[in-house]
């Protein structure tokens, strides 16, 4: 079945540590997105990518980094500069750049600080 | 970016219709209106989208005001499985980023 796979489901970070969240899609989608969700809140856009080797900052990119070396993969690194990283992280993709296209989401990664 | 406004929460009785409103007064002519819903601890899932005309699919109906400044998601018979947070978003022409607000938390009462 086609879809988006996020791993791990749960992740713990020690202070000062960088951690990387994985997002893989086998839908052959061009666009990919990373969102952060805090308890009881909506989704906030961290980064998005329209095409391989290109990505743009969203609304809350500070303390995060991404790469898009392959079409199917869009990993997110939460760096030590992100002082409040505890949140639910969601990866999404969209088939083309057409604005009518719907988003497909992964099942999320819950990141907590030890 | 064009913004949407939704009530924070709504309640519905099971097996009754539910009308979830969304205001988007700054919508531009090429913006699509999308609805997603999110169950607890899961990623959002697509529900429906439209541009100008009302739309129906197996999950719901979308009614769009003539001036496009508001829309309503209609669940024809609410079930307990419909209890979720519903997001109304605008997919903005010329921009590829897609932003979400806080949505409406729908509670379905048995």
mmCIF file of C-alpha atoms in Angstrom:
data_model
loop_
_atom_site.group_PDB
_atom_site.id
_atom_site.type_symbol
_atom_site.label_atom_id
_atom_site.label_comp_id
_atom_site.label_asym_id
_atom_site.label_seq_id
_atom_site.Cartn_x
_atom_site.Cartn_y
_atom_site.Cartn_z
ATOM 1 C CA UNK A 1 0.000 0.000 0.000
ATOM 2 C CA UNK A 2 1.217 3.495 -0.794
ATOM 3 C CA UNK A 3 1.626 5.956 1.985
ATOM 4 C CA UNK A 4 3.859 7.966 4.249
ATOM 5 C CA UNK A 5 5.968 6.302 6.907
ATOM 6 C CA UNK A 6 7.290 8.231 9.840
ATOM 7 C CA UNK A 7 9.773 6.762 12.272
ATOM 8 C CA UNK A 8 10.264 6.353 15.078
ATOM 9 C CA UNK A 9 6.809 6.681 16.634
ATOM 10 C CA UNK A 10 8.341 7.881 19.897
ATOM 11 C CA UNK A 11 11.695 9.608 20.325
ATOM 12 C CA UNK A 12 13.515 10.961 23.330
ATOM 13 C CA UNK A 13 16.128 13.657 23.179
ATOM 14 C CA UNK A 14 18.770 14.490 25.726
ATOM 15 C CA UNK A 15 19.680 18.100 26.287
ATOM 16 C CA UNK A 16 22.160 19.378 23.712
ATOM 17 C CA UNK A 17 21.533 16.491 21.371
ATOM 18 C CA UNK A 18 20.472 16.619 17.739
ATOM 19 C CA UNK A 19 17.878 14.072 16.676
ATOM 20 C CA UNK A 20 16.573 13.171 13.238
ATOM 21 C CA UNK A 21 13.002 12.203 12.405
ATOM 22 C CA UNK A 22 12.485 10.079 9.337
ATOM 23 C CA UNK A 23 9.783 10.591 6.702
ATOM 24 C CA UNK A 24 9.520 8.330 3.662
ATOM 25 C CA UNK A 25 6.792 8.283 1.023
ATOM 26 C CA UNK A 26 6.173 5.812 -1.787
ATOM 27 C CA UNK A 27 3.428 7.856 -3.412
ATOM 28 C CA UNK A 28 5.765 9.500 -5.937
ATOM 29 C CA UNK A 29 4.715 12.897 -4.616
ATOM 30 C CA UNK A 30 6.690 16.003 -5.476
ATOM 31 C CA UNK A 31 5.917 18.175 -2.433
ATOM 32 C CA UNK A 32 6.659 17.272 1.184
ATOM 33 C CA UNK A 33 6.005 19.116 4.442
ATOM 34 C CA UNK A 34 6.909 19.032 8.128
ATOM 35 C CA UNK A 35 4.504 20.282 10.788
ATOM 36 C CA UNK A 36 4.765 20.632 14.536
ATOM 37 C CA UNK A 37 1.746 20.174 16.804
ATOM 38 C CA UNK A 38 1.696 21.094 20.486
ATOM 39 C CA UNK A 39 -0.989 19.670 22.795
ATOM 40 C CA UNK A 40 -4.417 21.116 22.031
ATOM 41 C CA UNK A 41 -3.004 23.269 19.242
ATOM 42 C CA UNK A 42 -3.187 23.309 15.476
ATOM 43 C CA UNK A 43 -0.408 22.438 13.060
ATOM 44 C CA UNK A 44 2.453 24.840 12.471
ATOM 45 C CA UNK A 45 4.581 24.587 9.351
ATOM 46 C CA UNK A 46 8.306 24.009 9.898
ATOM 47 C CA UNK A 47 9.688 23.365 6.414
ATOM 48 C CA UNK A 48 8.394 22.354 3.028
ATOM 49 C CA UNK A 49 9.945 21.100 -0.172
ATOM 50 C CA UNK A 50 8.576 21.313 -3.667
ATOM 51 C CA UNK A 51 11.259 19.276 -5.385
ATOM 52 C CA UNK A 52 14.461 17.371 -4.739
ATOM 53 C CA UNK A 53 17.327 19.516 -3.449
ATOM 54 C CA UNK A 54 15.026 22.442 -2.751
ATOM 55 C CA UNK A 55 13.242 23.382 0.460
ATOM 56 C CA UNK A 56 11.763 26.477 2.056
ATOM 57 C CA UNK A 57 11.327 27.658 5.619
ATOM 58 C CA UNK A 58 7.863 27.641 7.048
ATOM 59 C CA UNK A 59 6.585 29.656 9.978
ATOM 60 C CA UNK A 60 8.730 28.118 12.746
ATOM 61 C CA UNK A 61 11.963 26.909 11.113
ATOM 62 C CA UNK A 62 14.378 28.109 13.801
ATOM 63 C CA UNK A 63 16.147 25.205 15.486
ATOM 64 C CA UNK A 64 15.269 22.746 12.716
ATOM 65 C CA UNK A 65 16.963 21.607 9.532
ATOM 66 C CA UNK A 66 15.906 19.410 6.617
ATOM 67 C CA UNK A 67 17.293 17.812 3.493
ATOM 68 C CA UNK A 68 15.686 16.507 0.316
ATOM 69 C CA UNK A 69 18.278 14.403 -1.454
ATOM 70 C CA UNK A 70 15.735 11.895 -2.747
ATOM 71 C CA UNK A 71 12.177 12.437 -3.882
ATOM 72 C CA UNK A 72 10.810 9.901 -1.437
ATOM 73 C CA UNK A 73 12.656 11.100 1.665
ATOM 74 C CA UNK A 74 12.433 14.312 3.718
ATOM 75 C CA UNK A 75 14.154 13.906 7.096
ATOM 76 C CA UNK A 76 13.844 16.548 9.805
ATOM 77 C CA UNK A 77 16.652 17.244 12.274
ATOM 78 C CA UNK A 78 15.759 18.863 15.556
ATOM 79 C CA UNK A 79 18.925 20.618 16.623
ATOM 80 C CA UNK A 80 20.126 21.595 20.072
ATOM 81 C CA UNK A 81 19.174 25.167 19.171
ATOM 82 C CA UNK A 82 15.507 24.191 19.468
ATOM 83 C CA UNK A 83 14.964 24.834 23.171
ATOM 84 C CA UNK A 84 11.448 23.491 23.404
ATOM 85 C CA UNK A 85 11.326 20.482 21.095
ATOM 86 C CA UNK A 86 8.679 18.443 22.894
ATOM 87 C CA UNK A 87 5.824 18.096 20.415
ATOM 88 C CA UNK A 88 4.065 15.822 17.944
ATOM 89 C CA UNK A 89 5.736 16.037 14.512
ATOM 90 C CA UNK A 90 3.827 15.314 11.343
ATOM 91 C CA UNK A 91 5.136 14.774 7.850
ATOM 92 C CA UNK A 92 2.906 15.229 4.807
ATOM 93 C CA UNK A 93 3.146 15.037 1.052
ATOM 94 C CA UNK A 94 1.198 16.262 -1.938
ATOM 95 C CA UNK A 95 1.207 14.764 -5.429
ATOM 96 C CA UNK A 96 1.969 17.860 -7.439
ATOM 97 C CA UNK A 97 2.314 21.578 -6.976
ATOM 98 C CA UNK A 98 -1.337 22.071 -7.959
ATOM 99 C CA UNK A 99 -3.162 23.768 -5.119
ATOM 100 C CA UNK A 100 -6.226 21.573 -5.539
ATOM 101 C CA UNK A 101 -4.192 18.510 -4.587
ATOM 102 C CA UNK A 102 -4.841 17.022 -1.167
ATOM 103 C CA UNK A 103 -2.262 16.394 1.532
ATOM 104 C CA UNK A 104 -1.423 12.928 2.786
ATOM 105 C CA UNK A 105 -0.104 12.681 6.336
ATOM 106 C CA UNK A 106 2.028 10.188 8.193
ATOM 107 C CA UNK A 107 1.091 8.892 11.631
ATOM 108 C CA UNK A 108 3.484 11.220 13.427
ATOM 109 C CA UNK A 109 6.458 11.115 15.780
ATOM 110 C CA UNK A 110 6.118 12.152 19.408
ATOM 111 C CA UNK A 111 9.356 13.793 20.525
ATOM 112 C CA UNK A 112 10.048 14.276 24.216
ATOM 113 C CA UNK A 113 12.983 15.716 26.119
ATOM 114 C CA UNK A 114 14.632 13.635 28.829
ATOM 115 C CA UNK B 1 -1.587 34.301 3.823
ATOM 116 C CA UNK B 2 -5.343 34.002 3.729
ATOM 117 C CA UNK B 3 -6.700 32.948 7.125
ATOM 118 C CA UNK B 4 -9.641 30.895 8.275
ATOM 119 C CA UNK B 5 -11.723 31.212 11.442
ATOM 120 C CA UNK B 6 -13.520 28.277 13.036
ATOM 121 C CA UNK B 7 -15.296 27.752 16.354
ATOM 122 C CA UNK B 8 -13.085 26.037 18.910
ATOM 123 C CA UNK B 9 -15.575 23.278 19.660
ATOM 124 C CA UNK B 10 -18.980 21.905 18.749
ATOM 125 C CA UNK B 11 -21.238 19.119 19.970
ATOM 126 C CA UNK B 12 -23.582 16.900 18.073
ATOM 127 C CA UNK B 13 -25.865 14.027 18.921
ATOM 128 C CA UNK B 14 -25.134 10.734 17.276
ATOM 129 C CA UNK B 15 -26.973 10.106 13.999
ATOM 130 C CA UNK B 16 -27.870 13.771 13.614
ATOM 131 C CA UNK B 17 -26.460 16.089 10.929
ATOM 132 C CA UNK B 18 -23.565 18.349 11.821
ATOM 133 C CA UNK B 19 -22.742 21.684 10.209
ATOM 134 C CA UNK B 20 -19.209 22.885 10.827
ATOM 135 C CA UNK B 21 -18.703 26.538 9.794
ATOM 136 C CA UNK B 22 -15.584 28.243 8.507
ATOM 137 C CA UNK B 23 -15.042 31.921 7.732
ATOM 138 C CA UNK B 24 -12.433 32.973 5.188
ATOM 139 C CA UNK B 25 -13.253 36.564 4.398
ATOM 140 C CA UNK B 26 -9.857 37.297 2.761
ATOM 141 C CA UNK B 27 -10.067 34.416 0.309
ATOM 142 C CA UNK B 28 -8.822 35.175 -3.187
ATOM 143 C CA UNK B 29 -10.387 34.009 -6.411
ATOM 144 C CA UNK B 30 -8.038 31.076 -6.945
ATOM 145 C CA UNK B 31 -7.906 29.719 -3.392
ATOM 146 C CA UNK B 32 -9.256 26.230 -2.852
ATOM 147 C CA UNK B 33 -11.059 25.408 0.397
ATOM 148 C CA UNK B 34 -9.890 22.143 1.944
ATOM 149 C CA UNK B 35 -11.165 20.272 4.987
ATOM 150 C CA UNK B 36 -9.204 17.743 6.979
ATOM 151 C CA UNK B 37 -9.921 15.946 10.223
ATOM 152 C CA UNK B 38 -7.596 14.601 12.882
ATOM 153 C CA UNK B 39 -8.298 11.798 15.319
ATOM 154 C CA UNK B 40 -6.308 11.752 18.582
ATOM 155 C CA UNK B 41 -2.640 10.854 18.166
ATOM 156 C CA UNK B 42 -2.984 10.475 14.414
ATOM 157 C CA UNK B 43 -2.133 12.538 11.373
ATOM 158 C CA UNK B 44 -4.922 14.533 9.718
ATOM 159 C CA UNK B 45 -6.858 12.926 6.900
ATOM 160 C CA UNK B 46 -8.395 14.610 3.888
ATOM 161 C CA UNK B 47 -12.169 15.064 3.953
ATOM 162 C CA UNK B 48 -13.199 17.233 1.017
ATOM 163 C CA UNK B 49 -12.273 20.308 -0.993
ATOM 164 C CA UNK B 50 -13.899 22.796 -3.356
ATOM 165 C CA UNK B 51 -13.470 26.060 -5.221
ATOM 166 C CA UNK B 52 -16.861 27.609 -5.930
ATOM 167 C CA UNK B 53 -19.528 24.939 -6.234
ATOM 168 C CA UNK B 54 -20.895 22.725 -3.507
ATOM 169 C CA UNK B 55 -19.210 19.331 -3.375
ATOM 170 C CA UNK B 56 -20.260 15.909 -2.154
ATOM 171 C CA UNK B 57 -18.274 12.772 -1.471
ATOM 172 C CA UNK B 58 -18.744 9.628 0.563
ATOM 173 C CA UNK B 59 -17.520 11.304 3.746
ATOM 174 C CA UNK B 60 -19.240 14.690 3.703
ATOM 175 C CA UNK B 61 -20.630 17.622 1.786
ATOM 176 C CA UNK B 62 -19.093 21.053 1.395
ATOM 177 C CA UNK B 63 -21.342 24.064 1.004
ATOM 178 C CA UNK B 64 -19.581 27.219 -0.211
ATOM 179 C CA UNK B 65 -21.207 30.629 0.118
ATOM 180 C CA UNK B 66 -21.843 32.535 -3.077
ATOM 181 C CA UNK B 67 -19.299 35.209 -2.136
ATOM 182 C CA UNK B 68 -16.868 32.442 -1.016
ATOM 183 C CA UNK B 69 -16.213 34.221 2.267
ATOM 184 C CA UNK B 70 -17.480 31.248 4.240
ATOM 185 C CA UNK B 71 -18.077 27.550 3.883
ATOM 186 C CA UNK B 72 -19.738 24.757 5.831
ATOM 187 C CA UNK B 73 -18.727 21.135 6.166
ATOM 188 C CA UNK B 74 -21.767 18.915 6.515
ATOM 189 C CA UNK B 75 -21.674 15.471 8.070
ATOM 190 C CA UNK B 76 -25.053 14.007 7.250
ATOM 191 C CA UNK B 77 -25.280 11.541 10.151
ATOM 192 C CA UNK B 78 -22.693 11.938 12.870
ATOM 193 C CA UNK B 79 -21.227 8.772 14.313
ATOM 194 C CA UNK B 80 -18.895 8.321 17.262
ATOM 195 C CA UNK B 81 -16.089 7.765 14.754
ATOM 196 C CA UNK B 82 -16.594 11.327 13.518
ATOM 197 C CA UNK B 83 -15.391 12.778 16.829
ATOM 198 C CA UNK B 84 -12.230 14.606 15.779
ATOM 199 C CA UNK B 85 -10.687 18.009 15.201
ATOM 200 C CA UNK B 86 -11.808 19.427 11.862
ATOM 201 C CA UNK B 87 -9.560 21.862 10.023
ATOM 202 C CA UNK B 88 -10.663 24.259 7.320
ATOM 203 C CA UNK B 89 -7.706 25.542 5.304
ATOM 204 C CA UNK B 90 -7.087 27.545 2.169
ATOM 205 C CA UNK B 91 -4.754 26.263 -0.485
ATOM 206 C CA UNK B 92 -3.377 29.491 -1.812
ATOM 207 C CA UNK B 93 -2.526 30.041 -5.436
ATOM 208 C CA UNK B 94 1.105 30.933 -6.085
ATOM 209 C CA UNK B 95 2.277 29.588 -2.767
ATOM 210 C CA UNK B 96 3.069 26.010 -1.995
ATOM 211 C CA UNK B 97 3.040 26.193 1.753
ATOM 212 C CA UNK B 98 -0.161 25.007 3.374
ATOM 213 C CA UNK B 99 -0.987 26.356 6.813
ATOM 214 C CA UNK B 100 -3.449 25.049 9.383
ATOM 215 C CA UNK B 101 -5.325 26.891 12.125
ATOM 216 C CA UNK B 102 -6.531 25.378 15.396
ATOM 217 C CA UNK B 103 -9.656 23.754 13.955
ATOM 218 C CA UNK B 104 -12.979 22.772 15.528
ATOM 219 C CA UNK B 105 -13.103 19.925 18.020
ATOM 220 C CA UNK B 106 -16.272 17.968 17.356
ATOM 221 C CA UNK B 107 -17.745 15.949 20.177
ATOM 222 C CA UNK B 108 -20.389 13.369 19.283
ATOM 223 C CA UNK B 109 -22.764 12.455 22.059
ATOM 224 C CA UNK B 110 -24.226 8.935 22.056
#
